[in-house]
Short mmCIF file of C-alpha atoms in Angstrom, two decimals:
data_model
loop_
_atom_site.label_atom_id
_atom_site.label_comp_id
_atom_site.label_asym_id
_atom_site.label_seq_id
_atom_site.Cartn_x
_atom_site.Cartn_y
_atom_site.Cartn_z
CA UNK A 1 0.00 0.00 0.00
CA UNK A 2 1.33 3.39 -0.40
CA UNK A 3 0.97 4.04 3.58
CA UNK A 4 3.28 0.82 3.94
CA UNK A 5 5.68 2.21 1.04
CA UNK A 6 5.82 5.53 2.75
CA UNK A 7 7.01 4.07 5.76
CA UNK A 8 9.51 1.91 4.32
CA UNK A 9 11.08 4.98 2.51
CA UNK A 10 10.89 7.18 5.72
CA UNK A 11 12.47 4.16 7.92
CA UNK A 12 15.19 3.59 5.25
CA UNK A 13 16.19 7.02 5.62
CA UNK A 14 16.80 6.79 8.75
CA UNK A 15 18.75 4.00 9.12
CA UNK A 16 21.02 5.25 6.18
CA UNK A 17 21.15 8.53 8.29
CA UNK A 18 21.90 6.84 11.65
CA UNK A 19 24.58 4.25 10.15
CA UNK A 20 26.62 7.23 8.64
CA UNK A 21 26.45 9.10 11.75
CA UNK A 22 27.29 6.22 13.54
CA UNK A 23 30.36 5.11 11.40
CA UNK A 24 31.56 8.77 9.72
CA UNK A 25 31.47 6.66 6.63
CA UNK A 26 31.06 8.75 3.07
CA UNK A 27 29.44 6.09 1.34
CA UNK A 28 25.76 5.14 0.89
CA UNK A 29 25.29 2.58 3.72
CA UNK A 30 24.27 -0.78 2.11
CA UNK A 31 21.89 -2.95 4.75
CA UNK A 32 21.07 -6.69 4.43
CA UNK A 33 18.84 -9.05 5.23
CA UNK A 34 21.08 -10.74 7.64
CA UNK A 35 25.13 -9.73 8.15
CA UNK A 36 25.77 -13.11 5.83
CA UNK A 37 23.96 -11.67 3.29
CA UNK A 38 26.43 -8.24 3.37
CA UNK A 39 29.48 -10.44 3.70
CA UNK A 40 28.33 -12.21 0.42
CA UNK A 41 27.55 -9.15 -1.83
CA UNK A 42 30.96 -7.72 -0.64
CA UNK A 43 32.65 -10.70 -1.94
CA UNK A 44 30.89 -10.67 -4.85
CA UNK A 45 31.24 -6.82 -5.62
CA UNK A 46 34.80 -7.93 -4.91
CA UNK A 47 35.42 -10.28 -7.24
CA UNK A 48 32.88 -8.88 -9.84
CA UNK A 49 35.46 -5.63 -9.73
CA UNK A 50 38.55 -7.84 -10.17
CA UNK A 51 36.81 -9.92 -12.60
CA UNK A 52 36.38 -6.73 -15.04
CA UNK A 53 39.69 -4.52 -13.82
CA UNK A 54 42.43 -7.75 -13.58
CA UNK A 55 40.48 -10.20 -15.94
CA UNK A 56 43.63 -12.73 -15.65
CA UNK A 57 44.67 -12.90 -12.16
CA UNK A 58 44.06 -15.04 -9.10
CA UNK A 59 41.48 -14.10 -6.27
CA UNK A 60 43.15 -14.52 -2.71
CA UNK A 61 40.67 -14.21 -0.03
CA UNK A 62 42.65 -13.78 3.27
CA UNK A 63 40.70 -15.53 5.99
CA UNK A 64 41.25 -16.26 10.16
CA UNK A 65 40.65 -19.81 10.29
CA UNK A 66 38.92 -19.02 13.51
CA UNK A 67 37.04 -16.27 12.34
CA UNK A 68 33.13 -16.60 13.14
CA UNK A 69 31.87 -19.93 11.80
CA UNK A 70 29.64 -18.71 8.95
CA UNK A 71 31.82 -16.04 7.63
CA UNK A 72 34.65 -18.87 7.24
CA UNK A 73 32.12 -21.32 5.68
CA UNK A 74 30.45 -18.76 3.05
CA UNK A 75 34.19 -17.12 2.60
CA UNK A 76 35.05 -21.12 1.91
CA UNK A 77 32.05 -21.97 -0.49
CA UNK A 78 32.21 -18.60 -2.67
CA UNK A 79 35.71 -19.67 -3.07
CA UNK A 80 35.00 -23.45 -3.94
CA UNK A 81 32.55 -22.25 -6.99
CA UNK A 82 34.99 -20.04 -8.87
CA UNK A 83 38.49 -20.87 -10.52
CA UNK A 84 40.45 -18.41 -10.08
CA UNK A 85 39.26 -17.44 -6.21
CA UNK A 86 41.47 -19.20 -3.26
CA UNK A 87 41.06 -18.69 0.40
CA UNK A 88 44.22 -17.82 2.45
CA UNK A 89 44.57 -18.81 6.28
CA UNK A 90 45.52 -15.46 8.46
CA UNK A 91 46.54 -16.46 12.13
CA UNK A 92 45.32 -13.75 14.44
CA UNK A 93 45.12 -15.44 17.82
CA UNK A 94 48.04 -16.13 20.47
CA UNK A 95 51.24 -16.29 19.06
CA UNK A 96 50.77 -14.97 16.10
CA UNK A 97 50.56 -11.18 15.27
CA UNK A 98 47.36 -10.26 13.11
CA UNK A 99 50.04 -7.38 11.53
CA UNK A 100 52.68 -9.90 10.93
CA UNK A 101 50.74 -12.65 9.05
CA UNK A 102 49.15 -9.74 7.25
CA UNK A 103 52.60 -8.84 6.21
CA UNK A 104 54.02 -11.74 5.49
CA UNK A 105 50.75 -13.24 3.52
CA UNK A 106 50.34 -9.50 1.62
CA UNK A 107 54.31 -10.40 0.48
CA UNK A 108 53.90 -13.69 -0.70
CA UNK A 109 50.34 -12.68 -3.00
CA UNK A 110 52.31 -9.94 -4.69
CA UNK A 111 54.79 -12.12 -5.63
CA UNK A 112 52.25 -14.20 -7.32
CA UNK A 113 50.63 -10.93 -8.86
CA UNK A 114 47.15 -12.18 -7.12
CA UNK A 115 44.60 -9.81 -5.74
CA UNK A 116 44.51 -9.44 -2.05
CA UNK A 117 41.25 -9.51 -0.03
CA UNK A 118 41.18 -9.40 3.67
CA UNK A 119 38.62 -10.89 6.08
CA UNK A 120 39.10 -10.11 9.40
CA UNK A 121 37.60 -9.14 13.13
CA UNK A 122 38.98 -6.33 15.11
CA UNK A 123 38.49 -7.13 18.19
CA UNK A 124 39.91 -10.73 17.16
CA UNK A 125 37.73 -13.84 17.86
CA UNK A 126 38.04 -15.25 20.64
CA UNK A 127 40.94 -13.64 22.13
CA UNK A 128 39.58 -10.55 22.13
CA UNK A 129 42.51 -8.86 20.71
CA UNK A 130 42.96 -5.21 18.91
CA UNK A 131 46.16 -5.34 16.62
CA UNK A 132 48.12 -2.20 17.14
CA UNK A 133 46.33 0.00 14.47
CA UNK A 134 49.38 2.19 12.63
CA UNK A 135 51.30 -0.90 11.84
CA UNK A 136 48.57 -2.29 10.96
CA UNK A 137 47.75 1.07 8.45
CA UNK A 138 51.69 0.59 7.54
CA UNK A 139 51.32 -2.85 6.53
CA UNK A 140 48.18 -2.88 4.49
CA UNK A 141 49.80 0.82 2.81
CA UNK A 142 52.96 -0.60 1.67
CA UNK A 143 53.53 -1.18 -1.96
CA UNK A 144 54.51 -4.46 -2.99
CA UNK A 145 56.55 -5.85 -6.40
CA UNK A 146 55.82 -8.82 -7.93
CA UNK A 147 57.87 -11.28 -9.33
CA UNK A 148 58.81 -9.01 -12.55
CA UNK A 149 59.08 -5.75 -10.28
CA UNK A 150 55.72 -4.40 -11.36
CA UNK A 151 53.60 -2.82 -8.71
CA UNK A 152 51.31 -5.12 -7.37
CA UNK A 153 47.58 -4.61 -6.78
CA UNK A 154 46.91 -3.13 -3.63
CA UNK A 155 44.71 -5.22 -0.86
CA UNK A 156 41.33 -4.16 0.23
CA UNK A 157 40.92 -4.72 4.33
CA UNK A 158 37.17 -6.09 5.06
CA UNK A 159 36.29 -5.13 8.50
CA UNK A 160 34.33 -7.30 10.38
CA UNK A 161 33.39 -4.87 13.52
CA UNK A 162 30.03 -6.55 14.84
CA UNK A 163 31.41 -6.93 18.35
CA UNK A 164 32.05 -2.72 18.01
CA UNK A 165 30.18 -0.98 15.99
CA UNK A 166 30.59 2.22 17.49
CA UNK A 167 34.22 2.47 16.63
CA UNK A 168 35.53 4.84 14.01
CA UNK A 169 37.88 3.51 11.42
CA UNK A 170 36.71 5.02 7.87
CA UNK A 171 35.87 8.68 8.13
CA UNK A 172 38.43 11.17 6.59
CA UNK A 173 41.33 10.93 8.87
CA UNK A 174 40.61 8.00 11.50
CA UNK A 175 42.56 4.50 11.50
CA UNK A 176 41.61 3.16 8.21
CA UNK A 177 40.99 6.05 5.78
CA UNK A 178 44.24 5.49 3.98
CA UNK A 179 43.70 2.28 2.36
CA UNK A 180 41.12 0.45 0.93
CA UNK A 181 38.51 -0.37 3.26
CA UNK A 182 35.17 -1.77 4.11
CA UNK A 183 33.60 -2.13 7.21
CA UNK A 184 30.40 -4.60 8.30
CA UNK A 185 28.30 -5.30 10.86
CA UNK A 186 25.80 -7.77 12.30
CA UNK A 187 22.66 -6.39 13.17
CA UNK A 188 21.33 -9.12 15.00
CA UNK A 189 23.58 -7.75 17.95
CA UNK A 190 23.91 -4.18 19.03
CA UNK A 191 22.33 -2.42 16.10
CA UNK A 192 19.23 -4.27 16.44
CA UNK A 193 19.33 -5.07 20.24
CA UNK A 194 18.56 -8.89 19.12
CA UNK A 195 15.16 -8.38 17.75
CA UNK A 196 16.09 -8.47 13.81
CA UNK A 197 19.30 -10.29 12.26
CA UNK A 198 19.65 -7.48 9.30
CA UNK A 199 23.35 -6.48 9.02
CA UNK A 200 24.94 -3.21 6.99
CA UNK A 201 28.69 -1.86 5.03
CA UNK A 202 30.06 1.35 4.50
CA UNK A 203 33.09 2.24 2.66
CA UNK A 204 35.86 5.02 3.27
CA UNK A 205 36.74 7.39 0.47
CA UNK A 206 39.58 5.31 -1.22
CA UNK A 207 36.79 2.28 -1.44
CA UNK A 208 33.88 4.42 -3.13
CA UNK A 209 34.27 2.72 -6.54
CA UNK A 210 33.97 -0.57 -4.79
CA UNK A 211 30.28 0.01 -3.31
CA UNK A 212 28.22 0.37 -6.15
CA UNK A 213 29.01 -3.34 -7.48
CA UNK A 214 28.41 -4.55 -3.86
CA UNK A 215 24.88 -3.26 -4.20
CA UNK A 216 24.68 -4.51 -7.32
CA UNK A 217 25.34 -8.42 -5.68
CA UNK A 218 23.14 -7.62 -3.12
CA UNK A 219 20.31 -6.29 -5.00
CA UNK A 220 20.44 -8.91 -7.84
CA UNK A 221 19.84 -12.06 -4.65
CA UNK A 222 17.16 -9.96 -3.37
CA UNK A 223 19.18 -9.80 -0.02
CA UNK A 224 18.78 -6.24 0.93
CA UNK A 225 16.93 -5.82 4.18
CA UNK A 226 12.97 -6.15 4.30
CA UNK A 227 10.64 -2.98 5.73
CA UNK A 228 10.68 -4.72 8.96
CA UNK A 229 14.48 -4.76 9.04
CA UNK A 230 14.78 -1.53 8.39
CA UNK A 231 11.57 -0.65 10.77
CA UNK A 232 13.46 -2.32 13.87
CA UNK A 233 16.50 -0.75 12.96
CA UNK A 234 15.02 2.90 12.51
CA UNK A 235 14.16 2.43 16.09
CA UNK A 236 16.64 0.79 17.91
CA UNK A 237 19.90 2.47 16.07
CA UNK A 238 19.39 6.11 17.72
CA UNK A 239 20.34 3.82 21.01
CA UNK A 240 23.05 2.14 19.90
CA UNK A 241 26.41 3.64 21.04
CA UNK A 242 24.54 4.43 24.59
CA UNK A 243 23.58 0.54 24.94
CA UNK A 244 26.88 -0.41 24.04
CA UNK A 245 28.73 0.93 27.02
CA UNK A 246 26.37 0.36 29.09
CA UNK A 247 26.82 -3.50 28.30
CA UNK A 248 30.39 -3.10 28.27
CA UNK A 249 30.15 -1.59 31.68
CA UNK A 250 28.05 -4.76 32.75
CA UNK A 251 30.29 -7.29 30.99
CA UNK A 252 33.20 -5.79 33.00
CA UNK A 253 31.64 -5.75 35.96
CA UNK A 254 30.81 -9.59 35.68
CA UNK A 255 34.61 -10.33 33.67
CA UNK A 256 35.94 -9.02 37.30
CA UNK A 257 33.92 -11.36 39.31
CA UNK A 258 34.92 -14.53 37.50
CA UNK A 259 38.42 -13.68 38.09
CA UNK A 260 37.76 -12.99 41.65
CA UNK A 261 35.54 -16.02 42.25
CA UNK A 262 37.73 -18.27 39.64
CA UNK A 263 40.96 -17.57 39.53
CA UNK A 264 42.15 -20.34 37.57
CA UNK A 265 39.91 -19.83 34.69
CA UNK A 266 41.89 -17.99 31.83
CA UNK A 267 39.55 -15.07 30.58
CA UNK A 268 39.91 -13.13 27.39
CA UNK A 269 38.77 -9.55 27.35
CA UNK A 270 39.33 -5.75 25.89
CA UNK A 271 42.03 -4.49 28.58
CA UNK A 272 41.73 -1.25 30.25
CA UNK A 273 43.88 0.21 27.88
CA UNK A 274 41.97 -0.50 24.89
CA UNK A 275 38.51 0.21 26.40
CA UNK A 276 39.70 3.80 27.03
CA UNK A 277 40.41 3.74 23.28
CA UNK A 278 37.19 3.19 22.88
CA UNK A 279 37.07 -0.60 22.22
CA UNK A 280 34.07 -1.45 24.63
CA UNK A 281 32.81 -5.06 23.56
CA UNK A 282 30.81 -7.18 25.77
CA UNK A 283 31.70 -10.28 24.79
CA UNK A 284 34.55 -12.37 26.32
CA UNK A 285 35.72 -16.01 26.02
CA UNK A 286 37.31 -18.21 29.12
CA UNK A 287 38.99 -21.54 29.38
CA UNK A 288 37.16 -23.10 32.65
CA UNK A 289 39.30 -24.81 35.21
CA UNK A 290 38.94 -28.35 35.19
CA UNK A 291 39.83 -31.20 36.44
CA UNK A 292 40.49 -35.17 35.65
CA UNK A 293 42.90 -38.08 34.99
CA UNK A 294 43.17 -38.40 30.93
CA UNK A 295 41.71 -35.47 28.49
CA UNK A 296 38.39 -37.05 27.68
CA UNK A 297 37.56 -36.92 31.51
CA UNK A 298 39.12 -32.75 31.58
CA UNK A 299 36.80 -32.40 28.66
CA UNK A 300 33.92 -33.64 30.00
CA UNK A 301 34.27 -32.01 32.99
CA UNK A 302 34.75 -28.47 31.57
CA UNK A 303 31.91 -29.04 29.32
CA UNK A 304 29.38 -29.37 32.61
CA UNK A 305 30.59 -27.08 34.05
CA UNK A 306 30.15 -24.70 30.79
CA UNK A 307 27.11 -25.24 30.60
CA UNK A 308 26.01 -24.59 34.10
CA UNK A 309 27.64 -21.48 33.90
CA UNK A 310 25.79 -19.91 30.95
CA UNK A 311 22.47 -21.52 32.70
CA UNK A 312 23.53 -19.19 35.59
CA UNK A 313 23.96 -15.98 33.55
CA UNK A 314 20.48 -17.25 32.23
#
């Protein structure tokens, strides 16, 4: 009806509005039916782009093997249905620095003259990490040769920020504005407040010719978000940033009594430091104390006790 159309229009407007104040991005926001169905259309704008600008060359999507489950499977079936597209393990977690492998994997694609395409989480999943953001600028800035000392094509960096939305990284002058960059989010989390699973991407100025073919991808599977989406989102985005720390400040306050109350369980969360950066997730991981004569028993045992502890926070 045109009441219903109306609406839709007015609440699409708003969301667009809210998710460039929110993010500082100059691109059009792009929202989704779910934050699966942006990851897809960026991959597709992505390769549709190299398809037409580097007809000949390989398609290296650069992956955390850890990375959430259904970003690694879809990253792993795009890649599976077209020749030339590969996807790259990147080691984030523990020992290994997300900067370094960057580094290190950005060397070895320019050698091969392939085009670079990063996946990855800041904060990291599920250590919680935040990679020290110049090098990482440095790193993803540096021009590369390949093996007959052309230039090589630089990377684009796909920002997976659903655990912080609320962080700036692609207006004019903030952490990513000098390289190619995209940034998405879930909306079944914060955004939404867990009543819709719509998710959105916005671009910085050096990834503007990028966004219109991601549109295209997600317009041509019918994936963009429905008037409901965008009616729960029109509502619930004005709160965002404001429900965000107060989580965080809730999430700290209950990190801090598991350490008190278990000290032996190894907890991974945002330090101080970083949280007065502004990286305020509330979400955490922990390796539960167990106990037990061979592994099977340990496992069992830390499995209980798992699950009586998220029946607790219940």
């Amino acid at each position: 009806s045109p009441t219903a159309h109306t609406s839709l229009e007015s609440n699409k407007a708003q969301v667009l509005d809210a998710i460039s104040a929110i993010t500082h991005s100059p691109t059009k926001p792009l929202v989704g039916s779910s934050g699966l169905s942006i990851q897809y259309a960026i991959m597709m704008g992505l390769i549709h782009d190299a398809q037409e600008n580097h007809p000949k060359k390989d398609i290296k999507f650069i992956v955390p093997p850890n990375c959430y489950g259904g970003t690694n499977d879809q990253a792993r079936r795009v890649a599976a249905c077209i020749h030339n597209v590969e996807v790259v393990d990147l080691h984030v977690d523990g020992d290994n620095d997300m900067v370094q492998s960057i580094n290190t994997i950005l060397d070895q694609i320019a050698a091969q003259d392939a085009i670079p395409y990063i996946i990855a989480e800041i904060p990291t999943n599920p250590r919680v990490e935040v990679p020290d953001l110049v090098e990482l600028q440095n790193v993803l800035s540096t021009k590369r040769p390949t093996k007959t000392g052309q230039m090589a094509t630089d990377p684009v960096f796909i920002l997976d920020q659903t655990f912080c939305p609320n962080v700036l990284f692609l207006g004019e002058g903030e952490m990513l504005s000098s390289i190619r960059a995209i940034s998405y989010v879930s909306g079944s989390k914060f955004p939404s407040g867990g009543k819709c699973t719509a998710g959105y991407c916005v671009g910085n100025k050096k990834s503007e010719a990028l966004m219109p073919k991601i549109e295209q991808h997600l317009l041509l599977c019918d994936n963009e978000a429905t008037a409901l989406q965008y009616n729960v989102l029109a509502t619930q985005l004005p709160s965002m940033n404001q429900r965000i720390e107060e989580a965080y400040q809730n999430t700290r306050a209950f990190v801090n009594f598991i350490a008190e109350v278990l000290p032996d369980a190894k907890l991974n969360f945002v330090s101080e430091e970083l949280a007065a950066q502004g990286f305020t997730p509330s979400v955490f991981s922990l390796d539960l104390p167990t106990k037990g004569a061979t592994e099977q028993e340990k496992e069992t045992y830390k499995r209980a006790l798992n699950i009586k502890l998220i029946q607790l926070m219940i």
